[in-house]
PDB file of C-alpha atoms in Angstrom:
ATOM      1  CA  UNK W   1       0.000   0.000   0.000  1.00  0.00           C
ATOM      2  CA  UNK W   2       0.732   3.607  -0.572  1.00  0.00           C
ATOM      3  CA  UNK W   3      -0.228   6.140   1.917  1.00  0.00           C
ATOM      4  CA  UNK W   4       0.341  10.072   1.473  1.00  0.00           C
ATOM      5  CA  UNK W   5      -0.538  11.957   4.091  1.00  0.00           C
ATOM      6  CA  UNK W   6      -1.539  14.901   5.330  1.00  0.00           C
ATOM      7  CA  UNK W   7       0.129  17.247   8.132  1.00  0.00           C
ATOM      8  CA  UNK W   8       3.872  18.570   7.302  1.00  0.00           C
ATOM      9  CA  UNK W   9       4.339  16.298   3.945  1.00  0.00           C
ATOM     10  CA  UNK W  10       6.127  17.933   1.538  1.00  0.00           C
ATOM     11  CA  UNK W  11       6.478  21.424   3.353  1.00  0.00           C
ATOM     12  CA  UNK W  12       2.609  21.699   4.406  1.00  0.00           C
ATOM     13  CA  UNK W  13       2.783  25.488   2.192  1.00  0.00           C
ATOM     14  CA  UNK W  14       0.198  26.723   0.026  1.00  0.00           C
ATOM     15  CA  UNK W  15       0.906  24.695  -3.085  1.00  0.00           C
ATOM     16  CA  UNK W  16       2.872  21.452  -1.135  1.00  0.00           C
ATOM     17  CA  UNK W  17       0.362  19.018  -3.084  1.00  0.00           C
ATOM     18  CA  UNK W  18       1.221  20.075  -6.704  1.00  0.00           C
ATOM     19  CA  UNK W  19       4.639  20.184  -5.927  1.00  0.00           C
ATOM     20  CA  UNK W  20       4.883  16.866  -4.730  1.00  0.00           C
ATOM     21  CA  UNK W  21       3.047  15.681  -7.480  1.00  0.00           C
ATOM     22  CA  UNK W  22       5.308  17.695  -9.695  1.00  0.00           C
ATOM     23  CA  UNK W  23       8.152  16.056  -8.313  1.00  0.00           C
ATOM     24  CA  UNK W  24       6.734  12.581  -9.473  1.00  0.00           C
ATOM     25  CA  UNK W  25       5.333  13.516 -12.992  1.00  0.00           C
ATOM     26  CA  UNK W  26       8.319  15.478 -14.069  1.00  0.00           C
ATOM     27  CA  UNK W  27      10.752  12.928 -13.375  1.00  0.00           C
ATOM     28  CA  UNK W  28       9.914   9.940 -15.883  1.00  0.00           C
ATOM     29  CA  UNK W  29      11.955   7.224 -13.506  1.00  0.00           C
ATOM     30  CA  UNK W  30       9.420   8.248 -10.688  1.00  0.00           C
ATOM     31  CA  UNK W  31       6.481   7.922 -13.172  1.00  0.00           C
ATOM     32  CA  UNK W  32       6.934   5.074 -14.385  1.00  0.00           C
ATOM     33  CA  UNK W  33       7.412   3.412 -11.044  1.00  0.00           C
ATOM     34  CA  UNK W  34       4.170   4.807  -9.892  1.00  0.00           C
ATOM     35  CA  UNK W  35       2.191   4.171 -12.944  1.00  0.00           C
ATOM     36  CA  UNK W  36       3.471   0.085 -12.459  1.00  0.00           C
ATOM     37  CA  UNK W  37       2.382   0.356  -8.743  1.00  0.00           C
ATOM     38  CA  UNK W  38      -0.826   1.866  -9.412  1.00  0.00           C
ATOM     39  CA  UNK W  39      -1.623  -0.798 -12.003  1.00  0.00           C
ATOM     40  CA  UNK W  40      -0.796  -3.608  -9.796  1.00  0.00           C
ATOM     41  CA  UNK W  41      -3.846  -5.247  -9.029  1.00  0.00           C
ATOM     42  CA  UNK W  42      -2.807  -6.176  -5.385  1.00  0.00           C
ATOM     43  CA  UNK W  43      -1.894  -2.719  -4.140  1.00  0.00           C
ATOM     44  CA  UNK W  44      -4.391   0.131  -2.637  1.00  0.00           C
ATOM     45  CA  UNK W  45      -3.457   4.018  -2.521  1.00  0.00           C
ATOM     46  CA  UNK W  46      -4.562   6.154   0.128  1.00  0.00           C
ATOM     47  CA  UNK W  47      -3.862  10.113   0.193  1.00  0.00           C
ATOM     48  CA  UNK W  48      -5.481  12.801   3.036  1.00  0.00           C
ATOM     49  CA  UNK W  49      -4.720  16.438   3.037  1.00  0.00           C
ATOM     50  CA  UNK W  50      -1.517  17.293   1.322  1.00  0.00           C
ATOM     51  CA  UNK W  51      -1.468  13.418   0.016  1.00  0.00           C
ATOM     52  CA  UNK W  52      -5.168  14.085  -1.324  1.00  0.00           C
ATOM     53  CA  UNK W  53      -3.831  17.045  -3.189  1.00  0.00           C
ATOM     54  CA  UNK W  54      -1.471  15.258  -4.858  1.00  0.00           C
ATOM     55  CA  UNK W  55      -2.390  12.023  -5.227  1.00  0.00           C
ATOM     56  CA  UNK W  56      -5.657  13.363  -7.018  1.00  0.00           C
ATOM     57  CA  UNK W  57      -2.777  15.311  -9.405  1.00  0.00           C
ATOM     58  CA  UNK W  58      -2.019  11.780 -10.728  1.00  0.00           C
ATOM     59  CA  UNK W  59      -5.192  10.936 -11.630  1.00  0.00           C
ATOM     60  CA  UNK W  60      -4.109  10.114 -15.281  1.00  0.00           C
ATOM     61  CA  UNK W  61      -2.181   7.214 -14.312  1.00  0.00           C
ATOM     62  CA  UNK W  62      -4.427   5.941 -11.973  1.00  0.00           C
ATOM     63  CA  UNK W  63      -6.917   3.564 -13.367  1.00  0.00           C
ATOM     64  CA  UNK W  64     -10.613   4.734 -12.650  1.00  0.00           C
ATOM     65  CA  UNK W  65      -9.312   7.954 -11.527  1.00  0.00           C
ATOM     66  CA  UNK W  66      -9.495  10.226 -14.515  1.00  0.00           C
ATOM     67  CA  UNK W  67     -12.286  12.376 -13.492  1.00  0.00           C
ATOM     68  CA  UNK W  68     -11.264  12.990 -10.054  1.00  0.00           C
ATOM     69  CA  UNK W  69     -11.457  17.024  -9.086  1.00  0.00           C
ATOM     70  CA  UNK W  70      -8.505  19.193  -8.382  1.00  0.00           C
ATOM     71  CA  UNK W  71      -8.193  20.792  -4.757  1.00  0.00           C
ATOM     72  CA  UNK W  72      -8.407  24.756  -4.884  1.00  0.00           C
ATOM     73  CA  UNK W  73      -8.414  27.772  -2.325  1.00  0.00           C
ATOM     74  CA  UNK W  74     -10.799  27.438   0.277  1.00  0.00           C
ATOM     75  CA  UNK W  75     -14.525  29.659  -0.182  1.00  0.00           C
ATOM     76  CA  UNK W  76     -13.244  31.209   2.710  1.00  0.00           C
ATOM     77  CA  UNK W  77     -10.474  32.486   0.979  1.00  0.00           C
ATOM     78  CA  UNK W  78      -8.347  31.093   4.795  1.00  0.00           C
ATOM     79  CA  UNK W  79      -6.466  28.332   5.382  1.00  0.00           C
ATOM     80  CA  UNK W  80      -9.076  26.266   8.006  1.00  0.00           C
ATOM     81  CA  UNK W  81      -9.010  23.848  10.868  1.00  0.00           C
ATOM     82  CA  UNK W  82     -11.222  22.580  12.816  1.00  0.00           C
ATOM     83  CA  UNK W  83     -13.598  19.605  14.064  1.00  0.00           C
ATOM     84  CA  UNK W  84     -16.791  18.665  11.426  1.00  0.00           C
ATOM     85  CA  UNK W  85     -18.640  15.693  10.910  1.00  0.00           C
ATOM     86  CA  UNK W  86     -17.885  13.469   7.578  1.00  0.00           C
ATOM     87  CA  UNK W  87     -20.943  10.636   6.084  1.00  0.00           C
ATOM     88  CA  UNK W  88     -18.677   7.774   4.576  1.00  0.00           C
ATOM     89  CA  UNK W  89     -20.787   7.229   1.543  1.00  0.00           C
ATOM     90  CA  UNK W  90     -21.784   3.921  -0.142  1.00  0.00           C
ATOM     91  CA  UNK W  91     -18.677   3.333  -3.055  1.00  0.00           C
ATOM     92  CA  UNK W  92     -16.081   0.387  -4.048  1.00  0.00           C
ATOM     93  CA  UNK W  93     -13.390   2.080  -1.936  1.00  0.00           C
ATOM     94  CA  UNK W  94     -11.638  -1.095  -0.335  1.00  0.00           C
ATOM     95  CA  UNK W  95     -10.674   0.718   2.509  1.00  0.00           C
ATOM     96  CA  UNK W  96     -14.065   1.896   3.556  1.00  0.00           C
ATOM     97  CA  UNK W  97     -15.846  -0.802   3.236  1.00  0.00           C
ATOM     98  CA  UNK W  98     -18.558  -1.856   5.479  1.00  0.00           C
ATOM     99  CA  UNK W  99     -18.903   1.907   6.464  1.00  0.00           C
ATOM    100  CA  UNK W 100     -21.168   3.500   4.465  1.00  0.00           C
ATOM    101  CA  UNK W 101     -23.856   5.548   6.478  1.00  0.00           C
ATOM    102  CA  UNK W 102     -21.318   5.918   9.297  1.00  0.00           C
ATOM    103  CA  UNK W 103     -21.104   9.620  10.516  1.00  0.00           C
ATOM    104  CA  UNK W 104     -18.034  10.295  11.819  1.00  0.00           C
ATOM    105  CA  UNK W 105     -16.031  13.344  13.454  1.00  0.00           C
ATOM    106  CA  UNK W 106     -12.893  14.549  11.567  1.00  0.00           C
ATOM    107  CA  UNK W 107     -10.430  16.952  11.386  1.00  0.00           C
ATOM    108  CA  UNK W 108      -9.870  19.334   8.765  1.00  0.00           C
ATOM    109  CA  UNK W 109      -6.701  21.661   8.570  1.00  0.00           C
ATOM    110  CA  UNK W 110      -6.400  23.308   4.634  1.00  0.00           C
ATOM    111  CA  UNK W 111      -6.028  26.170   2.723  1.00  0.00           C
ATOM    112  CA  UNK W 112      -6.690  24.232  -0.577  1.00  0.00           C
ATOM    113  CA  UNK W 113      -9.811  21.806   0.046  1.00  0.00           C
ATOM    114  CA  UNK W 114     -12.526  22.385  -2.395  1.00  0.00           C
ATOM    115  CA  UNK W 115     -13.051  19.742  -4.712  1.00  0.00           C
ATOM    116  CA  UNK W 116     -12.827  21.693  -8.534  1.00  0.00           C
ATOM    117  CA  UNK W 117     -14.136  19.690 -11.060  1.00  0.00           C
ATOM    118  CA  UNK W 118     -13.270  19.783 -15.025  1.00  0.00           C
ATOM    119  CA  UNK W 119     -16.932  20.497 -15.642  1.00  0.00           C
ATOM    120  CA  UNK W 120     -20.276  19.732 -14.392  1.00  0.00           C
ATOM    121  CA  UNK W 121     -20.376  16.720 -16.870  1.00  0.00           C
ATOM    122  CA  UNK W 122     -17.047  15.347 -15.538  1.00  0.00           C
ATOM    123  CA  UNK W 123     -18.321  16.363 -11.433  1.00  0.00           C
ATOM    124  CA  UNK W 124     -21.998  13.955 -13.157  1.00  0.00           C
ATOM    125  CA  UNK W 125     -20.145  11.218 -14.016  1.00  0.00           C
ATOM    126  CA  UNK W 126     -18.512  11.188 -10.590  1.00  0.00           C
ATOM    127  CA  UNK W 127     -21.785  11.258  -9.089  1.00  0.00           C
ATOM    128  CA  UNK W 128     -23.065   8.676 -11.266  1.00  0.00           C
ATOM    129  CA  UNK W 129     -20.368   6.191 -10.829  1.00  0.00           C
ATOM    130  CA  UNK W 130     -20.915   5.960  -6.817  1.00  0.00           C
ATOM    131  CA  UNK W 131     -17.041   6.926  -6.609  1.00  0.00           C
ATOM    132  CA  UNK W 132     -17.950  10.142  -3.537  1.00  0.00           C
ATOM    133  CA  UNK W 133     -16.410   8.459  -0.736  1.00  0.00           C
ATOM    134  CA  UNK W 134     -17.248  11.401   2.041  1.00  0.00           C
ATOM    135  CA  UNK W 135     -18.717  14.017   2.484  1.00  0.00           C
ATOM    136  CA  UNK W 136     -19.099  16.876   4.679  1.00  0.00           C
ATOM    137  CA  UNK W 137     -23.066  16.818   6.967  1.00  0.00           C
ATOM    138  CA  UNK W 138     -24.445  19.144   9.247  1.00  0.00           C
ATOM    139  CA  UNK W 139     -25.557  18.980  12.613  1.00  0.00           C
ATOM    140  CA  UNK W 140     -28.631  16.909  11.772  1.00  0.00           C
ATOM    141  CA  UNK W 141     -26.660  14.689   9.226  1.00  0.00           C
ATOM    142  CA  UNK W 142     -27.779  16.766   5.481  1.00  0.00           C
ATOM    143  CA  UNK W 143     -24.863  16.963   3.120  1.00  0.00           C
ATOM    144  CA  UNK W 144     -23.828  20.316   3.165  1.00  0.00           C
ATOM    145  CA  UNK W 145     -22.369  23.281   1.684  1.00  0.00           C
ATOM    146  CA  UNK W 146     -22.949  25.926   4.544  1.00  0.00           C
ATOM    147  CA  UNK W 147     -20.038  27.527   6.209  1.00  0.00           C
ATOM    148  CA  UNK W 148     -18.403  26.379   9.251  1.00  0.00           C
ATOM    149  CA  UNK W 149     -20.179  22.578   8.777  1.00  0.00           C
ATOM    150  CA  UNK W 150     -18.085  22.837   5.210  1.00  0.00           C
ATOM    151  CA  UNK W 151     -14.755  24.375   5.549  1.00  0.00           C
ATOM    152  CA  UNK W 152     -13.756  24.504   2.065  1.00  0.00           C
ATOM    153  CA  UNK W 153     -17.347  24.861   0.280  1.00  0.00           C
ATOM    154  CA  UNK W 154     -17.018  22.047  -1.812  1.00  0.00           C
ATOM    155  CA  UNK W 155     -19.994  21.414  -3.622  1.00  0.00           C
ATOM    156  CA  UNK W 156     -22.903  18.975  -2.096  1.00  0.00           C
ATOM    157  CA  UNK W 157     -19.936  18.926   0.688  1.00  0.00           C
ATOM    158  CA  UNK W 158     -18.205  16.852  -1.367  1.00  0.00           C
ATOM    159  CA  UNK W 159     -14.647  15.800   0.083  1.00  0.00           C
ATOM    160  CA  UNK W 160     -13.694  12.349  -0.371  1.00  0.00           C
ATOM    161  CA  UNK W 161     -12.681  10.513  -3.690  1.00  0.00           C
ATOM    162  CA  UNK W 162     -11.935   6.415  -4.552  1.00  0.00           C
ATOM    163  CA  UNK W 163     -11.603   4.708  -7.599  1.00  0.00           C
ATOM    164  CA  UNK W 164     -13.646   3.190  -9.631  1.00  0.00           C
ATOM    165  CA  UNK W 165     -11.802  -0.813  -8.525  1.00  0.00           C
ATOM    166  CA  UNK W 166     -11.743   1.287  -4.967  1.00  0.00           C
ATOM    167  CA  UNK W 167      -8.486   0.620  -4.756  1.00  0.00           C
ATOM    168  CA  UNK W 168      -7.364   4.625  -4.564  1.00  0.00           C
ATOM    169  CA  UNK W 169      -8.816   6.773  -2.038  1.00  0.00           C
ATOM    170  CA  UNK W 170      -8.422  10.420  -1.551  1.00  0.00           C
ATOM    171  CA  UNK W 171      -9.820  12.989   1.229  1.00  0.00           C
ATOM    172  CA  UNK W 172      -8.950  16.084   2.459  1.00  0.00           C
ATOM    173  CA  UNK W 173     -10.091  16.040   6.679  1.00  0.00           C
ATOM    174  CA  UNK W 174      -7.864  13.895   8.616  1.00  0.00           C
ATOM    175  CA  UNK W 175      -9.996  10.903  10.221  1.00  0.00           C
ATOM    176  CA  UNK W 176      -7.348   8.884  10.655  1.00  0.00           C
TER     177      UNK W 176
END
């Protein structure tokens, strides 16, 4: 398994995520060994935070991937942190399964957490495929876009990304 994390990887600045990801797609050695790992059909890929970021920047050589979102500058225009309450939704992600419907409390520390979609077609198909992983719920459990319960004002609250094998996840609070 691969796990990149959130917290102080990879500097923890505005921008840390790209960077890293930068740092694999840029060097074809690094690439190539990532591209081979993520098409192994044993391994799993998890990424929170800064390892959301830029995990979701390698999308195109992850299989099922493709139409994950980018992570841009908060609503609030701040860098955020603090407690809210995640709904791990129904999806193939291997390393949330048996969870769906769970409510959970998590922490969320970004600058750079809402979920930027190519398009609306591209944010459809994500819908449609049942690859939303998490998402951010009010006080009486709605998904939700309102300010603090969403601290990035991703749309629907949207904040938590697998694969379509489930075998890549990405989110930006910190559950673990």
């Amino acid at each position: 398994g691969l796990v990149a994390c959130g917290g102080f990887s990879y500097g923890d600045v505005l921008g840390a995520g790209s960077g890293w990801a930068r740092s694999i797609l840029y060097n074809q050695r690094l690439r190539d060994m990532f591209e081979i790992f993520f098409n192994r059909p044993a391994t799993f890929t998890f990424g929170v935070c800064n390892g959301c970021q830029m995990i979701s920047q390698l999308k195109d050589i992850i299989p099922g991937a493709q139409d994950w979102p980018r992570f841009v500058r908060n609503a609030s225009e701040q860098f955020e942190a603090r407690y809210c309450t995640v709904e791990i939704m129904e999806s193939p992600s291997v390393l949330l399964r048996g969870m769906a419907g769970s409510r959970i409390p998590a922490s969320a520390a970004h600058g750079e957490g809402l979920a930027k979609f190519a398009d609306a077609a591209t944010r459809d198909r994500v819908i449609a495929s049942s690859c939303i992983s998490l998402r951010y719920v009010d006080g009486s459990g709605a998904p939700t876009e309102r300010y603090p319960f969403n601290p990035n004002g991703s749309e629907g609250g949207l904040t938590g990304f697998t694969s379509t094998d489930g075998r890549a996840l990405i989110m930006m609070p910190h559950p673990e």
